mmCIF file of C-alpha atoms in Angstrom:
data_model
loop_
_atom_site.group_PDB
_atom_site.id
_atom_site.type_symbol
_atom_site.label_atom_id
_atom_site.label_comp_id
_atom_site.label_asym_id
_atom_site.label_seq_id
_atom_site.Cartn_x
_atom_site.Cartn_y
_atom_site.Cartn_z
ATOM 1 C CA UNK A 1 5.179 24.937 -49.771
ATOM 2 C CA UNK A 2 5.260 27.495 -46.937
ATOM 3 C CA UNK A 3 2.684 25.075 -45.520
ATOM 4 C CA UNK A 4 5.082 21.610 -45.170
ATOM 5 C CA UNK A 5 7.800 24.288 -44.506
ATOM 6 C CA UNK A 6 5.496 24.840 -40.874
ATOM 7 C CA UNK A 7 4.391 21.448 -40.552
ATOM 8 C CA UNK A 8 8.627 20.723 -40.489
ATOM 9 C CA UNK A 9 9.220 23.227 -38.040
ATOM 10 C CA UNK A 10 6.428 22.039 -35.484
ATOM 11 C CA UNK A 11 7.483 18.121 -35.948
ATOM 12 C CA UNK A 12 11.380 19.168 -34.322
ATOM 13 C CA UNK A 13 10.296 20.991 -32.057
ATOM 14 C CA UNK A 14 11.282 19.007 -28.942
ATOM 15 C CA UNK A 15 8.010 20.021 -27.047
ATOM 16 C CA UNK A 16 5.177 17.588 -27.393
ATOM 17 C CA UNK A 17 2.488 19.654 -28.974
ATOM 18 C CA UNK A 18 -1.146 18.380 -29.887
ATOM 19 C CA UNK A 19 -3.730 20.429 -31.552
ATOM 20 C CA UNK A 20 -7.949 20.247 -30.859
ATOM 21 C CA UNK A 21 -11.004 21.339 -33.163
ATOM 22 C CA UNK A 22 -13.687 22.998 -31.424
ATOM 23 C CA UNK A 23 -15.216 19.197 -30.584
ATOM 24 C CA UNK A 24 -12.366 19.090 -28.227
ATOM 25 C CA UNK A 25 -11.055 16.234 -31.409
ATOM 26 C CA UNK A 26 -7.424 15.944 -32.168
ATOM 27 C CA UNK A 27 -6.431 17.031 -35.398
ATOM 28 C CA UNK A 28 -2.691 16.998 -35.272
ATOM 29 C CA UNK A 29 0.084 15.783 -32.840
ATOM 30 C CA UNK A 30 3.847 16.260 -33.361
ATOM 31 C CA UNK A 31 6.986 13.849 -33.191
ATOM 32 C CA UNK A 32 7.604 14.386 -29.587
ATOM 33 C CA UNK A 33 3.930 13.987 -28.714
ATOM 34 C CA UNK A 34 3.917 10.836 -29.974
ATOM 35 C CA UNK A 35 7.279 9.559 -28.492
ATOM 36 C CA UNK A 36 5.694 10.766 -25.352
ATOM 37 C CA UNK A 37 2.564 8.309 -25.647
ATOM 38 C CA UNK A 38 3.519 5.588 -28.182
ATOM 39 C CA UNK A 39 0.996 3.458 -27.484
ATOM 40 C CA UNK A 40 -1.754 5.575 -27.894
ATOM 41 C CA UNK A 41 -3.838 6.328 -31.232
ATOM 42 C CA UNK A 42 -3.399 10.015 -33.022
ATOM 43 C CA UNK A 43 -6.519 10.944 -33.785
ATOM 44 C CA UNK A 44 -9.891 11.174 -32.130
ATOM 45 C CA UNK A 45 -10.556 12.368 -28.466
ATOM 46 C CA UNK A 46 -8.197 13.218 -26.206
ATOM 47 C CA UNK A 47 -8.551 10.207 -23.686
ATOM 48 C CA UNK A 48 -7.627 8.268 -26.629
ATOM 49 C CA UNK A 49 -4.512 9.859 -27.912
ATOM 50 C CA UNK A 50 -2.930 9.946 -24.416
ATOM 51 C CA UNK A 51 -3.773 5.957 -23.814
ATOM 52 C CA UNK A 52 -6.100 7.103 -20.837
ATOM 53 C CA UNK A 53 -6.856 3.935 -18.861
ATOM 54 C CA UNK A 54 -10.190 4.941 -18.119
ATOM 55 C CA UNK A 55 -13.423 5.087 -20.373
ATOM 56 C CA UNK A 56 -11.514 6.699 -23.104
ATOM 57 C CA UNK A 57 -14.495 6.282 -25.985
ATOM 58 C CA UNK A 58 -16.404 8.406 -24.332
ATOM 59 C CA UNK A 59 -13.809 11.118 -23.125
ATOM 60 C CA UNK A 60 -15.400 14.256 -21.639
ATOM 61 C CA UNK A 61 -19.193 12.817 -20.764
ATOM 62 C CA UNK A 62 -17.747 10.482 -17.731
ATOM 63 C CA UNK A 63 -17.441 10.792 -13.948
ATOM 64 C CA UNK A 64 -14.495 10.767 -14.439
ATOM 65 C CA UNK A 65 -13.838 14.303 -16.985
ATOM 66 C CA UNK A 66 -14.707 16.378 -13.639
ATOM 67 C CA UNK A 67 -11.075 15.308 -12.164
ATOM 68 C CA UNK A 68 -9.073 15.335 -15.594
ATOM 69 C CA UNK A 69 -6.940 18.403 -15.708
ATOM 70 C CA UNK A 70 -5.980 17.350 -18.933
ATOM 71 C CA UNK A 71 -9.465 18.081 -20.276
ATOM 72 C CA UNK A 72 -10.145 20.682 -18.049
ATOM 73 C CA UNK A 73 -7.173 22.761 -19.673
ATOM 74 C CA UNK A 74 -8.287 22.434 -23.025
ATOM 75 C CA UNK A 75 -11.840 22.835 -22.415
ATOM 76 C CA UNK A 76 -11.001 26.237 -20.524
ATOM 77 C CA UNK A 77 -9.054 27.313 -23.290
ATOM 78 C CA UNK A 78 -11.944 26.959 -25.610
ATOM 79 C CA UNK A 79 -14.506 28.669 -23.652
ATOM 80 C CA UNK A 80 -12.470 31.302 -22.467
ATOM 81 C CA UNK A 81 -10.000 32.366 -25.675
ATOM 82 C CA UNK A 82 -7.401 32.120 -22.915
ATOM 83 C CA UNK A 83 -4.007 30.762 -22.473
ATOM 84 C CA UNK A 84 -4.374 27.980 -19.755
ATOM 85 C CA UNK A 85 -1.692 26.415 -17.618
ATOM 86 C CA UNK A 86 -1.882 22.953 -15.632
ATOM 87 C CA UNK A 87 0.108 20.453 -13.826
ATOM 88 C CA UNK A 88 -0.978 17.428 -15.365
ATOM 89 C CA UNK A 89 -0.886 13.164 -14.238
ATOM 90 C CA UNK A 90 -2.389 10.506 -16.535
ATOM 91 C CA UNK A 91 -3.428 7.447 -15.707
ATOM 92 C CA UNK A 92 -2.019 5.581 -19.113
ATOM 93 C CA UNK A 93 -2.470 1.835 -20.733
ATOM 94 C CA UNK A 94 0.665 0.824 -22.266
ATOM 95 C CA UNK A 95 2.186 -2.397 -23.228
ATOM 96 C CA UNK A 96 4.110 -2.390 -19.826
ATOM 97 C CA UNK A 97 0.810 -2.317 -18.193
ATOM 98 C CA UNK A 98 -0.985 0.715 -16.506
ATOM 99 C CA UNK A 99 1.565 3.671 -15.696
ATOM 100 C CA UNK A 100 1.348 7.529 -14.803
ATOM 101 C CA UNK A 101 2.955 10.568 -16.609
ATOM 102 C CA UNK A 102 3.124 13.654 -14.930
ATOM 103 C CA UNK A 103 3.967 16.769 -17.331
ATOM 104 C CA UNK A 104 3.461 20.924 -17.400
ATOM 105 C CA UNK A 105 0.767 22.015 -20.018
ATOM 106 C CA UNK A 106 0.502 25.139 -21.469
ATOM 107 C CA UNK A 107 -2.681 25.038 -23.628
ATOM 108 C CA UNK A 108 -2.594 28.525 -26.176
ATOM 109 C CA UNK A 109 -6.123 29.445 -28.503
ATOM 110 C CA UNK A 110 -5.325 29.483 -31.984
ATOM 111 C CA UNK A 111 -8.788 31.126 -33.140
ATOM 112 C CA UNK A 112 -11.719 29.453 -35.079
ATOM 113 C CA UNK A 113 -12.017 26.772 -32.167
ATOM 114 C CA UNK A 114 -8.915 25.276 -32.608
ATOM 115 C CA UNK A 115 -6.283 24.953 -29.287
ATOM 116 C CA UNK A 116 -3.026 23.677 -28.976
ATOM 117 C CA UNK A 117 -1.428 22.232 -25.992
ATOM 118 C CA UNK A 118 2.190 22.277 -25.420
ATOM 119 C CA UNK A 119 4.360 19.342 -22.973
ATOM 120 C CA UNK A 120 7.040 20.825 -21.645
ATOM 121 C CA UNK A 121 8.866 18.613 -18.665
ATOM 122 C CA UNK A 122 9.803 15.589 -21.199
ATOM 123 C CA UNK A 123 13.005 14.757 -19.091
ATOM 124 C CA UNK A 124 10.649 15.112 -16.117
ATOM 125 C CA UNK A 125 8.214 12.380 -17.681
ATOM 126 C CA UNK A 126 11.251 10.428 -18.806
ATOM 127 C CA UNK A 127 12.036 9.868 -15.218
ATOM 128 C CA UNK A 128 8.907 9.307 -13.970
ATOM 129 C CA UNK A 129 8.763 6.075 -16.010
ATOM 130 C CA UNK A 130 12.067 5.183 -15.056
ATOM 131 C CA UNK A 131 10.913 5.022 -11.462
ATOM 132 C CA UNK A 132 7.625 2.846 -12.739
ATOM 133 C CA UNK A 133 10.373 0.580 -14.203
ATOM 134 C CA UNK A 134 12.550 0.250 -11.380
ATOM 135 C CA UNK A 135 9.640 -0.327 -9.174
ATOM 136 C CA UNK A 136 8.330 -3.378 -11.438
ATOM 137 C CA UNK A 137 11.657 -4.742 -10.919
ATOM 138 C CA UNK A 138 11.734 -4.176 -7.590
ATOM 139 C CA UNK A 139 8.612 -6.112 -6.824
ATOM 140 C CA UNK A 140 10.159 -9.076 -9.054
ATOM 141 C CA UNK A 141 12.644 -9.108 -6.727
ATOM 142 C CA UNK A 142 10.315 -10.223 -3.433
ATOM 143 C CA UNK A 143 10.064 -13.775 -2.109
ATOM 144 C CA UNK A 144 7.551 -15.858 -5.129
ATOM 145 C CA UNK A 145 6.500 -18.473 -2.670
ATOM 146 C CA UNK A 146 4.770 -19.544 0.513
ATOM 147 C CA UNK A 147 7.323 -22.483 1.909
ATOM 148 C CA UNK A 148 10.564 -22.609 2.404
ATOM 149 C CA UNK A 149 12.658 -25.619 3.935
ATOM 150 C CA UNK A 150 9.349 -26.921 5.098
ATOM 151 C CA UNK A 151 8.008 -23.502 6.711
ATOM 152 C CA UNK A 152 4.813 -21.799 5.805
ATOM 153 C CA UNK A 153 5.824 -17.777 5.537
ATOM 154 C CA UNK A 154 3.522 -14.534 4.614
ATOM 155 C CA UNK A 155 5.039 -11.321 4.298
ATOM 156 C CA UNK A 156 3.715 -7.481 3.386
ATOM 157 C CA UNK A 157 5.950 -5.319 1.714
ATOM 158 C CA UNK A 158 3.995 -1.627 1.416
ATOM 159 C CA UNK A 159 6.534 0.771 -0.575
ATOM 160 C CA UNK A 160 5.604 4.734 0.762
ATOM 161 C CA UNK A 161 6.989 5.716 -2.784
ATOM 162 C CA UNK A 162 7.652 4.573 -6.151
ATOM 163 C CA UNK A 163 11.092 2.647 -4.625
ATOM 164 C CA UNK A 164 11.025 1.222 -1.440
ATOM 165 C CA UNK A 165 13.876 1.198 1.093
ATOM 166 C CA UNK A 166 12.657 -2.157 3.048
ATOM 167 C CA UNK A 167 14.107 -5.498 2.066
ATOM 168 C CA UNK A 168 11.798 -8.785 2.811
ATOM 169 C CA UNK A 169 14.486 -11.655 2.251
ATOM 170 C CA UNK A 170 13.263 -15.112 2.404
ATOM 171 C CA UNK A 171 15.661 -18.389 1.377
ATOM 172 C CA UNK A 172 17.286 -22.106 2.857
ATOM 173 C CA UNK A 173 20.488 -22.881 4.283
ATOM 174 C CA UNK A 174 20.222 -26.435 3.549
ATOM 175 C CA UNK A 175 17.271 -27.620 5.627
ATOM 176 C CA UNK A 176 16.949 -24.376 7.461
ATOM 177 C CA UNK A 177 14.419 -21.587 6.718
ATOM 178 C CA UNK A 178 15.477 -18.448 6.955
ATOM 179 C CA UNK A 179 14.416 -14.575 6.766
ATOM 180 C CA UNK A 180 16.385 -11.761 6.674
ATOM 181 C CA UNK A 181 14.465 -7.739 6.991
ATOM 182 C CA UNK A 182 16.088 -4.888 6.260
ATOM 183 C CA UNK A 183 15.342 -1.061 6.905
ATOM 184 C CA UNK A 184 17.843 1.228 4.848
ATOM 185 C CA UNK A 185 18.256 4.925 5.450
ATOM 186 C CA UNK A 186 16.178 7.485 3.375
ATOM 187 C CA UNK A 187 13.967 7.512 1.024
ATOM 188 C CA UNK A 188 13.266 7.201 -3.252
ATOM 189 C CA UNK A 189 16.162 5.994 -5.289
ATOM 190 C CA UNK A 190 18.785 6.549 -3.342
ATOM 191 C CA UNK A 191 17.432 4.193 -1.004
ATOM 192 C CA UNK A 192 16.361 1.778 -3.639
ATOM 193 C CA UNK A 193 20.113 1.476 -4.607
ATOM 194 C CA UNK A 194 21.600 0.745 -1.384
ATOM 195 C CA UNK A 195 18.509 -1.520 -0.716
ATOM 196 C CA UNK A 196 19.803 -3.385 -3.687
ATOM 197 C CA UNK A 197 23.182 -3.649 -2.650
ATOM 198 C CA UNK A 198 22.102 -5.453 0.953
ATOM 199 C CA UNK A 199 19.992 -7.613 -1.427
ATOM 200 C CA UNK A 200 22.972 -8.400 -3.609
ATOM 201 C CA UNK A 201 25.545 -8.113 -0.644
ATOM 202 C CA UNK A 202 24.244 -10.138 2.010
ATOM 203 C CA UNK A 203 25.573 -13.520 2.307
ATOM 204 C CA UNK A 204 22.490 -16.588 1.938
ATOM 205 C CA UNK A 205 24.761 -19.220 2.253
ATOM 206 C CA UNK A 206 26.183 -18.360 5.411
ATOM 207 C CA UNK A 207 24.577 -20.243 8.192
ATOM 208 C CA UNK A 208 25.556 -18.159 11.264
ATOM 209 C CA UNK A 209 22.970 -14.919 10.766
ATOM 210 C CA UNK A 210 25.825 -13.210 12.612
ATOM 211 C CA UNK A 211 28.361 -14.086 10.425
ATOM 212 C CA UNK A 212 26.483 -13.234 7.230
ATOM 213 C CA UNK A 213 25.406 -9.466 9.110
ATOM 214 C CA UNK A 214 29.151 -8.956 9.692
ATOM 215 C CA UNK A 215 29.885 -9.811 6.108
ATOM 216 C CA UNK A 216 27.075 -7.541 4.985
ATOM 217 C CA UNK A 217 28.949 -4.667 7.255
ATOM 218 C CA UNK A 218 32.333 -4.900 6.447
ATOM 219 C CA UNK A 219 31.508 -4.753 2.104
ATOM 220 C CA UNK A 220 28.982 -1.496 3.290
ATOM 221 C CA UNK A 221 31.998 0.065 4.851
ATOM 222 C CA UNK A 222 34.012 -0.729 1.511
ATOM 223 C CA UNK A 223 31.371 2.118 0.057
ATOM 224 C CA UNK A 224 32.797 4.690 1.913
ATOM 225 C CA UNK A 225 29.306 6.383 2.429
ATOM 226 C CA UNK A 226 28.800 9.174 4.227
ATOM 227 C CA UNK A 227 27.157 8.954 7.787
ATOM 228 C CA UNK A 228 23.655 9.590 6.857
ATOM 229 C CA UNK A 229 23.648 6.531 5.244
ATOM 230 C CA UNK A 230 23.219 3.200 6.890
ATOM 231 C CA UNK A 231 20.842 -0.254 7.239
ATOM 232 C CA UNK A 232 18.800 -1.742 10.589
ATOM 233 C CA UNK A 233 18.650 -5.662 9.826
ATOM 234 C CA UNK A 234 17.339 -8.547 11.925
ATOM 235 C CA UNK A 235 18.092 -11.847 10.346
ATOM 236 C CA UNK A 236 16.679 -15.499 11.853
ATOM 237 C CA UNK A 237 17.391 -18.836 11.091
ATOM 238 C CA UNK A 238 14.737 -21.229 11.608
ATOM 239 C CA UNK A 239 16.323 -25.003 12.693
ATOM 240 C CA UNK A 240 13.972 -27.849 14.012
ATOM 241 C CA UNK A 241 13.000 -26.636 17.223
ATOM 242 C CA UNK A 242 14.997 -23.605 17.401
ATOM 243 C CA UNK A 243 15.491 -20.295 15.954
ATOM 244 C CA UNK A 244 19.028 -18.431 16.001
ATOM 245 C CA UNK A 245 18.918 -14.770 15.316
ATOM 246 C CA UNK A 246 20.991 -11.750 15.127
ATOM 247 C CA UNK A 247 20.076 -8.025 14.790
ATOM 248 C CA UNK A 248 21.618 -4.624 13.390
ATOM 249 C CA UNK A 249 20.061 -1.929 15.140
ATOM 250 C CA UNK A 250 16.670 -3.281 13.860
ATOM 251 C CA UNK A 251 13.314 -3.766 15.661
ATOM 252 C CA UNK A 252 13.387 -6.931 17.969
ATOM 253 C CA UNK A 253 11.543 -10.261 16.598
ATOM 254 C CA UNK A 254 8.464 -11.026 18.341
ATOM 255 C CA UNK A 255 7.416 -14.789 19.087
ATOM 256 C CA UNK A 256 3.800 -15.706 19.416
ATOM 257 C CA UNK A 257 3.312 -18.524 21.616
ATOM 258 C CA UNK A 258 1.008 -21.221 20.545
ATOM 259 C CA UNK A 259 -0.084 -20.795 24.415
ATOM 260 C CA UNK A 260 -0.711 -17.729 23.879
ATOM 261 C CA UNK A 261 1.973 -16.304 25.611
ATOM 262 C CA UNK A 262 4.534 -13.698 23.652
ATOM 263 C CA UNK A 263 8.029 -13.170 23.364
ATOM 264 C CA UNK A 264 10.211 -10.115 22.115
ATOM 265 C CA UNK A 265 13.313 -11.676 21.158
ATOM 266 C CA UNK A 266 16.471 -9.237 22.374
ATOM 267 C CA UNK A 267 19.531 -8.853 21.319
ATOM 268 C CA UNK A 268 21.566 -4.861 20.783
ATOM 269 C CA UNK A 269 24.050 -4.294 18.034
ATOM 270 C CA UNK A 270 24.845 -1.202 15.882
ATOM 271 C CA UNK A 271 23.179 -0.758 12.548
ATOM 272 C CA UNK A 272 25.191 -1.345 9.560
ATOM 273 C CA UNK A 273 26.970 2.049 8.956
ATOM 274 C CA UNK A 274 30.275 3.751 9.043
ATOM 275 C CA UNK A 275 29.685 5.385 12.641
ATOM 276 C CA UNK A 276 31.984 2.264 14.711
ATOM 277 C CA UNK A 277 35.637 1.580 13.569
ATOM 278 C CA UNK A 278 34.959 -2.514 14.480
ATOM 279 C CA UNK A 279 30.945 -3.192 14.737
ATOM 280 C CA UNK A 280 30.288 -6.399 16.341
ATOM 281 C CA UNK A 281 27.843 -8.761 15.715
ATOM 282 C CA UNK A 282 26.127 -11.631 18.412
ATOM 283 C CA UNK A 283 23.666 -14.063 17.913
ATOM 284 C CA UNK A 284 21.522 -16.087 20.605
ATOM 285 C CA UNK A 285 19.071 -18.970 20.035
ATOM 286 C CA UNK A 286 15.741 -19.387 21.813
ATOM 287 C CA UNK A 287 13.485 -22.996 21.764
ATOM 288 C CA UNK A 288 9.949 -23.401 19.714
ATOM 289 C CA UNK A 289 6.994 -25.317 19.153
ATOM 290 C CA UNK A 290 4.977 -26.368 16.264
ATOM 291 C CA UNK A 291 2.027 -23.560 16.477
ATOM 292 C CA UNK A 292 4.381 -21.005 17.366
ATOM 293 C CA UNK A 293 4.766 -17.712 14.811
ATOM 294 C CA UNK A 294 7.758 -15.629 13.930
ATOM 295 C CA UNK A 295 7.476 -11.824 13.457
ATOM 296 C CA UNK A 296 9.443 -9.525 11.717
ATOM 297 C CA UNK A 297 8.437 -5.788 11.525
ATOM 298 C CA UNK A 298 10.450 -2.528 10.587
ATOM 299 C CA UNK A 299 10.075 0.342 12.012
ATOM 300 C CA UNK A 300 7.396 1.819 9.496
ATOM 301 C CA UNK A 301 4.965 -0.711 11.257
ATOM 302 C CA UNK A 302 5.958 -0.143 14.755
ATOM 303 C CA UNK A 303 6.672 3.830 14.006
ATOM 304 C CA UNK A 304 3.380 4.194 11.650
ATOM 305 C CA UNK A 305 1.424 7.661 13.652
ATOM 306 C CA UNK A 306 -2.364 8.556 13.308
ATOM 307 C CA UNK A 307 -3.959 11.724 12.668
ATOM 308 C CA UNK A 308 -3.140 12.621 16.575
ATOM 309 C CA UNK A 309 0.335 11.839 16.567
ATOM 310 C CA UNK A 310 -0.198 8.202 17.992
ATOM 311 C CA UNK A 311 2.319 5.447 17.013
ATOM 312 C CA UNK A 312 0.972 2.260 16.426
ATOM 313 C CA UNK A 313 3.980 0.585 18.182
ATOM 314 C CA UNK A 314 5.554 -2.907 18.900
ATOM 315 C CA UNK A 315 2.157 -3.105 21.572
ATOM 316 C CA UNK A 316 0.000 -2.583 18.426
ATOM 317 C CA UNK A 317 1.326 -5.374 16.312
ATOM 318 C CA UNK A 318 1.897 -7.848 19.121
ATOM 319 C CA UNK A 319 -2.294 -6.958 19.760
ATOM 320 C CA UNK A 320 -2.772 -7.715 15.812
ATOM 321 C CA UNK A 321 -0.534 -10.774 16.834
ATOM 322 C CA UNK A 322 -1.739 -12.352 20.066
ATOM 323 C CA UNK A 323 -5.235 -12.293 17.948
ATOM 324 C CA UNK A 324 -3.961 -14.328 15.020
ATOM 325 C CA UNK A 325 -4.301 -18.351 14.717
ATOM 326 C CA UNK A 326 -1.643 -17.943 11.475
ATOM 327 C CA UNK A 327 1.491 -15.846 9.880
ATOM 328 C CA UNK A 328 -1.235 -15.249 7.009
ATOM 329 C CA UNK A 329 -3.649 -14.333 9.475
ATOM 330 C CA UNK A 330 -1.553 -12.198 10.529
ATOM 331 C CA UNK A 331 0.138 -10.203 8.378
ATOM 332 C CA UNK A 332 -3.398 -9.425 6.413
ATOM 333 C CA UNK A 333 -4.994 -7.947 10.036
ATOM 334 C CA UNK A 334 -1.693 -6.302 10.280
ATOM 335 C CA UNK A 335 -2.009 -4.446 7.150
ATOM 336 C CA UNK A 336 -5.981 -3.370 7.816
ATOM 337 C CA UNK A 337 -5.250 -2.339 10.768
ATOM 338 C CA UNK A 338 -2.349 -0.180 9.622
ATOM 339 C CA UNK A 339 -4.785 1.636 7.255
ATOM 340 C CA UNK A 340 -7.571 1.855 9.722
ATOM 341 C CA UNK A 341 -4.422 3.538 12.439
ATOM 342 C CA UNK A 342 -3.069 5.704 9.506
ATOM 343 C CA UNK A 343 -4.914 6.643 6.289
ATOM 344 C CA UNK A 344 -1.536 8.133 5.012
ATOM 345 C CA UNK A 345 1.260 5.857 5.261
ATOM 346 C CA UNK A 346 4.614 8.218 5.368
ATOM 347 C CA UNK A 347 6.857 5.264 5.384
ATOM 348 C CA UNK A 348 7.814 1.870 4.037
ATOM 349 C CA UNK A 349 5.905 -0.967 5.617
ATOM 350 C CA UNK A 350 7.165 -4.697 6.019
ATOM 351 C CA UNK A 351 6.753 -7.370 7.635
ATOM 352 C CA UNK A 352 6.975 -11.299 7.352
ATOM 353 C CA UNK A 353 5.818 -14.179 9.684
ATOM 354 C CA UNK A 354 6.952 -17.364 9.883
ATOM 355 C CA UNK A 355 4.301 -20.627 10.675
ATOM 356 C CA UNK A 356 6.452 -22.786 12.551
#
């Protein structure tokens, strides 16, 4: 009686609490444990009742056991008779697909061998899979194909966290190609909400690029956002032997001759923002030729700084440019090179490049 009386109490407790033999083995897990890791079994090792996505069968006698805190916390517990603490992220399988949870753990001795580890930071997990969520969705959202109105296209989109704040647009106004990029302010969610609002907001059947920027502003200003806020866009629309661009405070296009020679396409406007009472928007037009590509960076490419404090710059991409026989070409030495300039990238990355 008094013993189902315990085994209540433990299963409502809102903590996620799991307890180990002295074989490190999982004898018991509560409610919340499991809601915490539903796909996973409950019993047997630990890699296996947390879903670990690594060699889970043979939890503890891997590589891989030396850089598991989660382990490590239970397995000092056991040889020490001491309460251990730990900041814990697991690499998980789900149904979803591979995901991380990142949690507190408190692991407590309970004598003869046994230990029993208590998840605290549920709302904390909760949101990390949120973010996983919103991300998938997020990368749903990119251009799906190669061609568009008869144009070949390539793009990178390089998120610095979970949500990006860069928007690669790619889409036809009747037999035009066109590509919109977009740079919003901040970082995380917040800017993965406003970068859904430009996607959602900006106007892809208008076929002035000016026209649909201006639109874009004047439904921003209708958020009544606060200053810090605000979005750098360059937009191009690719006709038969022209292109016709316009630009919000965003990096300039570049145009690689297919003579070799290069163009930086210029044109100043505000960025998208509250800071001008009546932000105007131009557009200008420049002439082609089959063999030519289209460029468009933001400013995490341009911006991106080495250990020394270097920026890669507009010179660095027009060198990964002038080097390139294709946008695909292209944007994959773009990207190495990135990596090989900056082993930490501290900011969104995007770019697309149009074969033309």
């Amino acid at each position: 009686m008094i013993e189902k009386y315990y085994k209540r109490m433990l299963e409502s407790v809102p903590s996620g609490l799991i307890v180990t033999d002295k074989n490190l083995k999982v004898v018991y897990t509560n409610a919340a444990f499991k809601a915490l890791f539903p796909d996973a079994a409950t019993r047997g090792n630990l890699g296996k009742v947390v879903g670990c996505n690594r060699d889970f069968r043979h939890c503890g006698s891997t590589d891989c056991a030396k850089r598991c805190s989660f382990l490590q916390a239970f397995e000092d517990t056991l040889y020490s008779d001491r309460e251990t603490m730990q900041r814990v992220k697991l690499a998980m399988r789900s149904d979803e697909g591979e995901k991380e949870l990142s949690f507190a753990l408190t692991v407590k001795p309970l004598g003869g061998g046994l230990c029993m580890g208590i998840i605290d930071d549920a709302l904390e997990t909760e949101i990390a899979s949120e973010l996983r969520s919103a991300r998938s969705i997020q990368q749903k959202l990119l251009p799906a194909g190669k061609w568009v109105a008869g144009k070949r296209y390539s793009y990178m989109y390089i998120p610095c966290r979970d949500i990006g704040g860069d928007l690669p647009e790619i889409f036809a106004v009747g037999n035009s190609a066109c590509g919109v990029i977009a740079d919003v302010s901040g970082k995380g969610i917040s800017a993965g909400m406003l970068t859904a609002f430009v996607k959602a907001a900006y106007d892809k059947t208008a076929y002035s690029p000016a026209q649909a920027i201006a639109s874009l502003s004047t439904r921003f200003r209708e958020l009544d956002l606060d200053e810090k806020n605000y979005v750098t866009v360059a937009a191009a629309r690719i006709d038969e032997d022209s292109i016709t661009y316009s630009m919000a405070g965003h990096n300039v296009p570049i145009l690689l001759k297919s003579d070799g020679g290069i163009t930086r396409i210029m044109l100043n406007a505000p960025p998208v923002s509250n800071w001008f009472d009546n932000p105007r928007y131009f557009e200008d037009a420049i002439p082609y030729k089959k063999g030519d590509i289209l460029a468009l960076l933001t400013d995490g490419v341009t911006e991106c700084k080495n250990e020394r404090g270097e920026m890669f710059g507009v010179e660095g991409a027009i060198r990964t440019l002038s080097y390139a026989r294709t946008g695909e070409e292209f944007i994959k030495d773009l990207e190495t090179n990135l990596k090989n300039f900056c082993h930490n990238l501290n900011d969104d990355i995007t770019a697309i490049a149009f074969d033309l």
